[in-house]
Coordinates of C-alpha atoms and ligand atoms in Angstrom, one line a residue:
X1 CA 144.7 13.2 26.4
X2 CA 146.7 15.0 29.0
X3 CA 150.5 14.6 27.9
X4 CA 151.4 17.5 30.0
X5 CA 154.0 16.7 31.7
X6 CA 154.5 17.0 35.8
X7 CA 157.0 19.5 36.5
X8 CA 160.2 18.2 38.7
X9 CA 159.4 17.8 42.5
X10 CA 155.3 18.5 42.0
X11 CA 152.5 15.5 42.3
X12 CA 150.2 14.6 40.3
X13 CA 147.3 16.0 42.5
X14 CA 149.8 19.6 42.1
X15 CA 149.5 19.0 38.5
X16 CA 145.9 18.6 38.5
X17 CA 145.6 22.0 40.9
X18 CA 147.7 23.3 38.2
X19 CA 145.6 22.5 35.2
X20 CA 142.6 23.7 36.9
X21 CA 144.2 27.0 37.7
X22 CA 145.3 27.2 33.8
X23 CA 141.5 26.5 33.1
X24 CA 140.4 29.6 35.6
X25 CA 142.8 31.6 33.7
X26 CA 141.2 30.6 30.1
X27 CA 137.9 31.3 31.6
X28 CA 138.8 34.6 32.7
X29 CA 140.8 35.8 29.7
X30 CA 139.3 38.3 27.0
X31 CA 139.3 36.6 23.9
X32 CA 138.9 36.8 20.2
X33 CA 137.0 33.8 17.9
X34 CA 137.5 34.0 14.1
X35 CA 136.4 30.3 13.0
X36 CA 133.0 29.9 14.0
X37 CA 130.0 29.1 12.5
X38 CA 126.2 30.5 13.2
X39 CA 124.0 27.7 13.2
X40 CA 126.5 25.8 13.9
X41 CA 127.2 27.8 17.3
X42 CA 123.0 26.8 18.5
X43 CA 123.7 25.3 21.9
X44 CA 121.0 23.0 23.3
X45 CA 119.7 26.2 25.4
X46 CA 119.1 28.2 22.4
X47 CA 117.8 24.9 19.9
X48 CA 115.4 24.0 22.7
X49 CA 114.0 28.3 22.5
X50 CA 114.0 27.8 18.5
X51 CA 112.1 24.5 18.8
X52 CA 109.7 26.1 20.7
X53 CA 109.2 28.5 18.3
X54 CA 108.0 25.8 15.9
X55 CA 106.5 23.1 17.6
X56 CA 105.5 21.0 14.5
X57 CA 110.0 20.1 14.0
X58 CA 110.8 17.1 15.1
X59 CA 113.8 18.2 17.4
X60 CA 113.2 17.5 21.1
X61 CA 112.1 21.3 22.8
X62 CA 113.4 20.1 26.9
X63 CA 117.1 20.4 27.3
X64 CA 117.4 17.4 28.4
X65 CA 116.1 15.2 25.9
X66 CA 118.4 17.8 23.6
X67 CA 121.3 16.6 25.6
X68 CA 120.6 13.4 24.4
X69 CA 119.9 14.5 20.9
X70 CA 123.0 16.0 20.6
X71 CA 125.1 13.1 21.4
X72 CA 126.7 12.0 17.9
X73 CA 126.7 8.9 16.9
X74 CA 129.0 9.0 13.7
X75 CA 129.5 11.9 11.3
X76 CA 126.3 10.9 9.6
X77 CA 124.1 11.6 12.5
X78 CA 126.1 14.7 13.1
X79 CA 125.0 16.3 9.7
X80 CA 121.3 15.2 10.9
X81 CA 121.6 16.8 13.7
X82 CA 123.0 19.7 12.2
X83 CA 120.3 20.1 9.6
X84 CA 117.4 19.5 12.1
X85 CA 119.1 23.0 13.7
X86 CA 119.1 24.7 10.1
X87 CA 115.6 23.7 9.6
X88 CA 114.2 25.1 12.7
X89 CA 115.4 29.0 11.0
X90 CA 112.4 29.8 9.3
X91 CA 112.4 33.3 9.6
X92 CA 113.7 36.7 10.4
X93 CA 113.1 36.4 14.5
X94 CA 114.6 32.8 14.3
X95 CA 117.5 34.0 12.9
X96 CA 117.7 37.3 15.3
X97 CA 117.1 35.3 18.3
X98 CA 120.2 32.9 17.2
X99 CA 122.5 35.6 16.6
X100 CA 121.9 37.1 19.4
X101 CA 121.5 34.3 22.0
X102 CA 125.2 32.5 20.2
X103 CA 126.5 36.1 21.3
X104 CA 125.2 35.7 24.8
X105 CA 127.1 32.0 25.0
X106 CA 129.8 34.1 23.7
X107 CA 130.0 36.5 26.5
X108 CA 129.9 33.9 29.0
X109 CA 132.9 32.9 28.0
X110 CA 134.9 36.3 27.9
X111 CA 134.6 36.2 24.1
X112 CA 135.0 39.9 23.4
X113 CA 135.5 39.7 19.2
X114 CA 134.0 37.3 17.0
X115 CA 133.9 37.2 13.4
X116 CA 131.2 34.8 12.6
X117 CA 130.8 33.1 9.9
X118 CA 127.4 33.1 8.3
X119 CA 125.7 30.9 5.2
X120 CA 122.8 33.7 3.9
X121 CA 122.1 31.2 1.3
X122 CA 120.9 28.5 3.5
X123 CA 117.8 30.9 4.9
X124 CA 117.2 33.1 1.7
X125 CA 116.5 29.5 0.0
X126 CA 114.1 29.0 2.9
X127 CA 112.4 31.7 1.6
X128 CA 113.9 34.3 4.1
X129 CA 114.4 37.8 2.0
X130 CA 117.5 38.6 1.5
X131 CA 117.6 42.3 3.2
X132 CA 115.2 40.6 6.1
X133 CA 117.8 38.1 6.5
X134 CA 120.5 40.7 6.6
X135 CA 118.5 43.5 9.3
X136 CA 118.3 40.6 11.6
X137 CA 121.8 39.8 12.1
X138 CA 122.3 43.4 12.1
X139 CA 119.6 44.1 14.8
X140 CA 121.4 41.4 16.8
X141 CA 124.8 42.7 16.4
X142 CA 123.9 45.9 17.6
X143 CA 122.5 45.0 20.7
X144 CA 124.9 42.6 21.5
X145 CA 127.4 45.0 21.4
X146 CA 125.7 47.1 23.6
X147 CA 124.2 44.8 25.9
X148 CA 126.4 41.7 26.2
X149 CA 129.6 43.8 25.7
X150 CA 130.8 41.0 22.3
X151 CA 131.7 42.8 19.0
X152 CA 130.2 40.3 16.3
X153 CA 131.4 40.7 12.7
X154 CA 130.1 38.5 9.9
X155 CA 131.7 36.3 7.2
X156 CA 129.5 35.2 4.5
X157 CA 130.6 32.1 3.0
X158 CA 129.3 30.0 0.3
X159 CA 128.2 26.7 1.0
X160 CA 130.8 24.8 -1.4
X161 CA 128.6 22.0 -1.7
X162 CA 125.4 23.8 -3.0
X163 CA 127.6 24.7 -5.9
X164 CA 128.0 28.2 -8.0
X165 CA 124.3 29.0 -7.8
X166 CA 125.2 29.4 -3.9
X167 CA 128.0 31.4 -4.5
X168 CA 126.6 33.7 -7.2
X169 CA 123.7 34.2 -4.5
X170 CA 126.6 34.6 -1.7
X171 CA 128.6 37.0 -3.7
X172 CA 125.3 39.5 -4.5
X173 CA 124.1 39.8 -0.9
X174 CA 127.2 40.3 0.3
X175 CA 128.2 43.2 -2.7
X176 CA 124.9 44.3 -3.0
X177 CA 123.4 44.6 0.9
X178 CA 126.8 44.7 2.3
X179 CA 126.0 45.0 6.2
X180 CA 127.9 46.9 8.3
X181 CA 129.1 43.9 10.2
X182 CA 130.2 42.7 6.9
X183 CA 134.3 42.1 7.3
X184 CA 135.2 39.2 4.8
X185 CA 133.6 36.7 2.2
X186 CA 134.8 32.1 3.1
X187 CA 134.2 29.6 1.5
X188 CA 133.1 26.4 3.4
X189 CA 131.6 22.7 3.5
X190 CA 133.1 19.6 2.1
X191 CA 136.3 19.7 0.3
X192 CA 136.5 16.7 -1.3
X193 CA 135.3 17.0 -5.3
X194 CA 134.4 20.8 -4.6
X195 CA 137.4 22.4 -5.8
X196 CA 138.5 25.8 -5.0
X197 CA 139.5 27.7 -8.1
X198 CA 135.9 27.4 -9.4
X199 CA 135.0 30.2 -6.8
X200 CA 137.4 32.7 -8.1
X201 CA 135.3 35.6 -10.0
X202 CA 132.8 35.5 -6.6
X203 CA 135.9 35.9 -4.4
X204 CA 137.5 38.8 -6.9
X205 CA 134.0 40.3 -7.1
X206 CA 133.6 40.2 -2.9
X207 CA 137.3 41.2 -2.8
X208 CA 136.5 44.5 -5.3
X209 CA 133.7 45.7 -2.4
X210 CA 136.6 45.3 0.1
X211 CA 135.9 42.5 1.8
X212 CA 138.7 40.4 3.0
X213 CA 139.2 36.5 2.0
X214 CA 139.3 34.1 4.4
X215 CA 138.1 30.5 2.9
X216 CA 138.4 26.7 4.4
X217 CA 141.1 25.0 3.0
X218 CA 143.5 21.9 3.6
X219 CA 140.9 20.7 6.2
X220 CA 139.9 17.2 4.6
X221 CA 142.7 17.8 1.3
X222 CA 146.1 18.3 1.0
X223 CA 148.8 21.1 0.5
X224 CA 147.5 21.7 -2.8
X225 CA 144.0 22.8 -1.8
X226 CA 145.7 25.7 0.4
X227 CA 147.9 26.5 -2.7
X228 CA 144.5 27.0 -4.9
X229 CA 142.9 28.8 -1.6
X230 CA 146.6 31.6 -1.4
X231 CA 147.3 31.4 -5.2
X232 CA 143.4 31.6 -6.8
X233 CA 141.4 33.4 -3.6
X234 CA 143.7 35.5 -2.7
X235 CA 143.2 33.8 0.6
X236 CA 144.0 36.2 3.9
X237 CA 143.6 33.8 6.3
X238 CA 142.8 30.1 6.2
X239 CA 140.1 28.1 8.1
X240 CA 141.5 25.2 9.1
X241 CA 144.9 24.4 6.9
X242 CA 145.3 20.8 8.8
X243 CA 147.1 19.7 6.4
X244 CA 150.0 22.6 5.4
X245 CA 152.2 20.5 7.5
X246 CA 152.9 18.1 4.7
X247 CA 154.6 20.6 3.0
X248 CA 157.6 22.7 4.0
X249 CA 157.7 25.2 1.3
X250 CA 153.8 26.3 2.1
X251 CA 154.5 26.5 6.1
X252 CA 157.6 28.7 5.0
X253 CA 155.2 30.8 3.0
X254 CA 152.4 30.9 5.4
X255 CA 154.8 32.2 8.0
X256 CA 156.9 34.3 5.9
X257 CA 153.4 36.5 4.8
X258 CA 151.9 36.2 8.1
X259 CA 149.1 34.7 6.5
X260 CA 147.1 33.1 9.9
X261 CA 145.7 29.9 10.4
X262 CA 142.8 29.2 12.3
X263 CA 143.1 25.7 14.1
X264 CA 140.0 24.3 15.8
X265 CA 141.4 21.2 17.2
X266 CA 138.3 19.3 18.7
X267 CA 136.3 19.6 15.0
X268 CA 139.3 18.3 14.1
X269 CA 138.7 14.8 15.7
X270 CA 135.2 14.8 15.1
X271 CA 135.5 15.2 11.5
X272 CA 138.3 12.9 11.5
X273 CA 140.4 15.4 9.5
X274 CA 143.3 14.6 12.4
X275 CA 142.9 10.9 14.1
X276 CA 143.7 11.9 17.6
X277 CA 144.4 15.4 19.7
X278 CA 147.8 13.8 20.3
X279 CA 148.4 13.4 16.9
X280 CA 147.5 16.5 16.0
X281 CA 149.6 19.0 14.0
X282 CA 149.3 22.3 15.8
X283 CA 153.3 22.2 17.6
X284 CA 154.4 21.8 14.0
X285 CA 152.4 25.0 12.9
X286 CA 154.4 26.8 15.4
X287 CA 157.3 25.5 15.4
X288 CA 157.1 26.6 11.6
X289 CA 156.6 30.0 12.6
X290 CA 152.8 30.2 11.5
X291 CA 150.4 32.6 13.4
X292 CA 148.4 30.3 14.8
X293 CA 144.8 30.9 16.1
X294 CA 142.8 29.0 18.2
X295 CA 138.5 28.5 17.7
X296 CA 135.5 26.2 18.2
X297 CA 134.3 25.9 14.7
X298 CA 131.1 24.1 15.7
X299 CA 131.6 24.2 19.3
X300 CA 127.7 22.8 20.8
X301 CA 128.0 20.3 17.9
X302 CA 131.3 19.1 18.9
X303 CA 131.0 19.4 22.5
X304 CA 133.3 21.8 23.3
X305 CA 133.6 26.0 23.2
X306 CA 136.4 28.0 23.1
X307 CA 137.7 28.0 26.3
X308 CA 137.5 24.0 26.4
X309 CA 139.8 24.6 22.7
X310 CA 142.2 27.1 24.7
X311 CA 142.6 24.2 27.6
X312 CA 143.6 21.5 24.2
X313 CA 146.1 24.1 23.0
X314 CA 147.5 24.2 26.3
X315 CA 148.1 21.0 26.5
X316 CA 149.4 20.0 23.2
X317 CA 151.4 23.3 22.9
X318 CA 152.8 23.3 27.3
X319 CA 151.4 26.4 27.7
X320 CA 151.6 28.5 30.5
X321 CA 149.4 31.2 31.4
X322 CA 152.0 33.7 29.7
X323 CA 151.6 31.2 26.5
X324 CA 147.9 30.8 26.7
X325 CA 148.0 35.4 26.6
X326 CA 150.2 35.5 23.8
X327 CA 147.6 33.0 21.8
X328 CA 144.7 35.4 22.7
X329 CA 146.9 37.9 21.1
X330 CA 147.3 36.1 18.1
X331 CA 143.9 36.2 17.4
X332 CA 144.0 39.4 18.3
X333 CA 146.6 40.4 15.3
X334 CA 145.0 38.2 12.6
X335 CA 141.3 39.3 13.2
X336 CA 140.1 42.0 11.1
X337 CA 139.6 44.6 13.8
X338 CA 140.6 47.8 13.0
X339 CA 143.7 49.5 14.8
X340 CA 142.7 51.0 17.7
X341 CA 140.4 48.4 18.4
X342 CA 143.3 45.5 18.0
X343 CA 145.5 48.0 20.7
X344 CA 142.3 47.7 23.3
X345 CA 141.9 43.6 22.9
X346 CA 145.5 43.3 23.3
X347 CA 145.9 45.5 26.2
X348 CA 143.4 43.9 28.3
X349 CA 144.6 40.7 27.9
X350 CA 147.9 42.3 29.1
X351 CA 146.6 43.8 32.1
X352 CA 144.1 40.7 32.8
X353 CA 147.2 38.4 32.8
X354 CA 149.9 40.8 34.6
X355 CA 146.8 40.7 37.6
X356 CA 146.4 36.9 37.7
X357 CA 146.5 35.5 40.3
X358 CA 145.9 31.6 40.8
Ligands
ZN1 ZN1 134.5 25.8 9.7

C-alpha cells in the first residue's frame, strides 16, 4: 500500500524513519472530523462498557473476545456486527455514555471539532423518547466540551433504507427539538434503489429551520446521484462523492462552488465502493480543484481512526507535513463552525506545524 516514493539519496530504513515521523505529526495535529457516524464510532472499549450494561445481548463484554468479534468477515458480517452495536442502545444512559466515551476516542486523537452524524430514528423506534434521546447527546456534548476539550456538533440523518416514515420522523425531531448541537440534517445508508429526490420536502423543511444539507451521495452510484444530492437537496457538502470523478463537468462544479467533499478512504475498501487504496480516486479530486476532506466514517468498524485515514491521504496524495496542515485546514473551512471559531482551529494548526519538530 505504500507507493510513496524514496526520495533521491535516502534508504529505505530513512524512508520508514520518515513515515513514522509523518505519523507523529498526524498524531499530534489538531484536527477536524465531519463524516463520522455515532454508533458507528463504538470502539471495542466502549461496546464492551455498553455490553455490560446489558448482560442478556449476545455481544462478547471482555475486550478481547470483542477484538475478535470485530474482525469482519465480509460485508454481511459487518452489518451484524454493526446492528449487535445498535441493539445494545436501549436507553437514554446508553446513548449518553456513547456520545460521550466516542468523544473521549476523539480527544485521544487531537480531534478538536467533530460534526457527528447521528440516526435519532434508530433509538426513538427502540422506544427511546424523542426529547430523552435528544438531552442525552446534549448532556454529553456539553461535558465533553468542557472536560475532553472536543466540540461535538450533530447531524441527523435519515436512515435511507427505513424509508419516508424515517425521514418524516428525522425531519420533526430535528425541526421540532432542534438541539443546540444541531448544525445540519444527511441523509445516509444504501444507495442503491433508495433514490435521493424522494427526500426533498424533509430536506427543504430541515433547510427552512436553518440547518445546513450535507447528504451521502455518489458512494455506491454514479455522477447522477450527486447531481440529485446538489440539484434536489440543495446539498452543502457531500458524504463520500466516490464517484464525481466520472464526470468532468460535476468535479468542475463541485470546485467551482466550493462545495467539499468528504473522502473516507478505508470505508471505501471495506464497502467495496473503491477496489483498492491505490486505485482510489482522491489525487483526482484534487487535481480537479475539489476541497477535499479527510474522515473515518466508521472508523472501529473498519479498523482504522482518523489519524490512520490522515497517514492513507499522505500516502496516496505525497504529502508532507506542510500538505498533511493544509488538509486539516480544509476541514477546517468546510465544517460548519462559525467564524471566529474556524480562525482558532486554523491557527493552531499553524502554530502546531511552524513548531514541529521530527
Ligand atoms: Zn457515512
Amino acid at each position: 500500500m505504500n507507493d510513496r516514493p524514496a526520495p533521491v539519496g535516502r534508504t529505505l530504513g530513512d524512508q520508514e524513519a520518515l513515515l513514522s515521523d509523518l505519523d507523529a505529526f498526524i498524531a499530534g495535529l489538531p484536527k477536524a472530523e465531519l463524516h463520522v457516524h455515532h454508533v458507528g464510532s463504538a470502539s471495542p472499549r466502549i461496546v464492551a462498557e455498553l455490553a455490560a450494561r446489558h448482560p442478556d445481548s449476545k455481544v462478547p463484554h471482555d475486550p478481547e473476545a470483542l477484538m475478535d468479534y470485530f474482525t469482519f468477515r465480509d460485508f454481511a458480517h459487518f452489518i451484524q456486527v454493526y446492528l449487535s452495536v445498535v441493539d445494545l442502545i436501549r436507553d437514554a444512559e446508553d446513548v449518553r455514555l456513547l456520545t460521550y466515551e466516542v468523544a473521549r476516542d476523539m480527544a485521544r486523537q487531537n480531534i478538536r471539532y467533530a460534526e457527528l452524524t447521528v440516526t435519532p430514528y434508530s433509538s426513538t423506534r427502540r422506544g427511546i423518547p424523542d426529547a430523552a434521546f435528544v438531552e442525552a447527546i446534549e448532556d454529553a456534548r456539553k461535558s465533553a466540551e468542557a472536560e475532553l476539550g472536543v466540540a461535538l456538533r450533530w447531524c441527523f440523518d435519515i436512515p435511507g433504507e427505513a424509508g419516508l416514515e424515517s425521514a418524516e420522523e428525522t425531519a420533526r425531531i430535528a425541526c421540532e427539538l432542534k438541539p443546540e448541537g444541531l448544525v445540519s440534517f444527511g441523509l445516509g445508508g444504501p444507495e442503491i434503489g433508495v433514490p435521493r429526490p424522494q427526500f426533498k420536502p424533509y430536506f427543504d423543511r430541515a433547510i427552512a429551520e436553518g440547518l445546513h444539507s450535507v447528504p451521502h451521495a455518489g458512494e455506491t452510484t454514479g455522477p447522477e446521484t450527486i447531481w440529485d444530492a446538489l440539484n434536489e437537496l440543495r446539498a452543502e457538502r457531500i458524504g463520500h462523492g466516490t464517484s464525481s470523478v466520472r464526470d468532468p463537468k460535476l468535479l468542475a462544479h463541485l470546485a467551482e462552488h466550493r462545495i467539499p467533499l468528504e473522502v473516507c478512504p478505508t470505508s471505501n475498501i471495506a464497502t467495496r465502493a473503491v477496489r483498492t487504496l491505490d486505485e482510489h480516486p482522491i489525487k483526482e479530486m484534487v487535481e480537479a480543484g475539489v476541497l477535499v476532506t479527510i474522515n473515518s466514517d466508521d472508523p472501529p468498524m473498519f479498523g482504522t481512526d482518523l489519524n490512520t485515514e490522515y497517514g492513507v491521504a499522505a500516502r496516496l496524495l505525497g504529502l508532507d507535513e506542510a500538505g498533511l496542515a493544509a488538509l486539516a485546514k480544509n476541514a477546517v473551512e468546510a465544517s460548519f463552525m462559525d467564524g471566529p471559531a474556524k480562525a482558532r482551529l486554523a491557527a493552531e494548526i499553524d502554530t502546531y506545524t511552524a513548531s514541529w519538530r521530527p
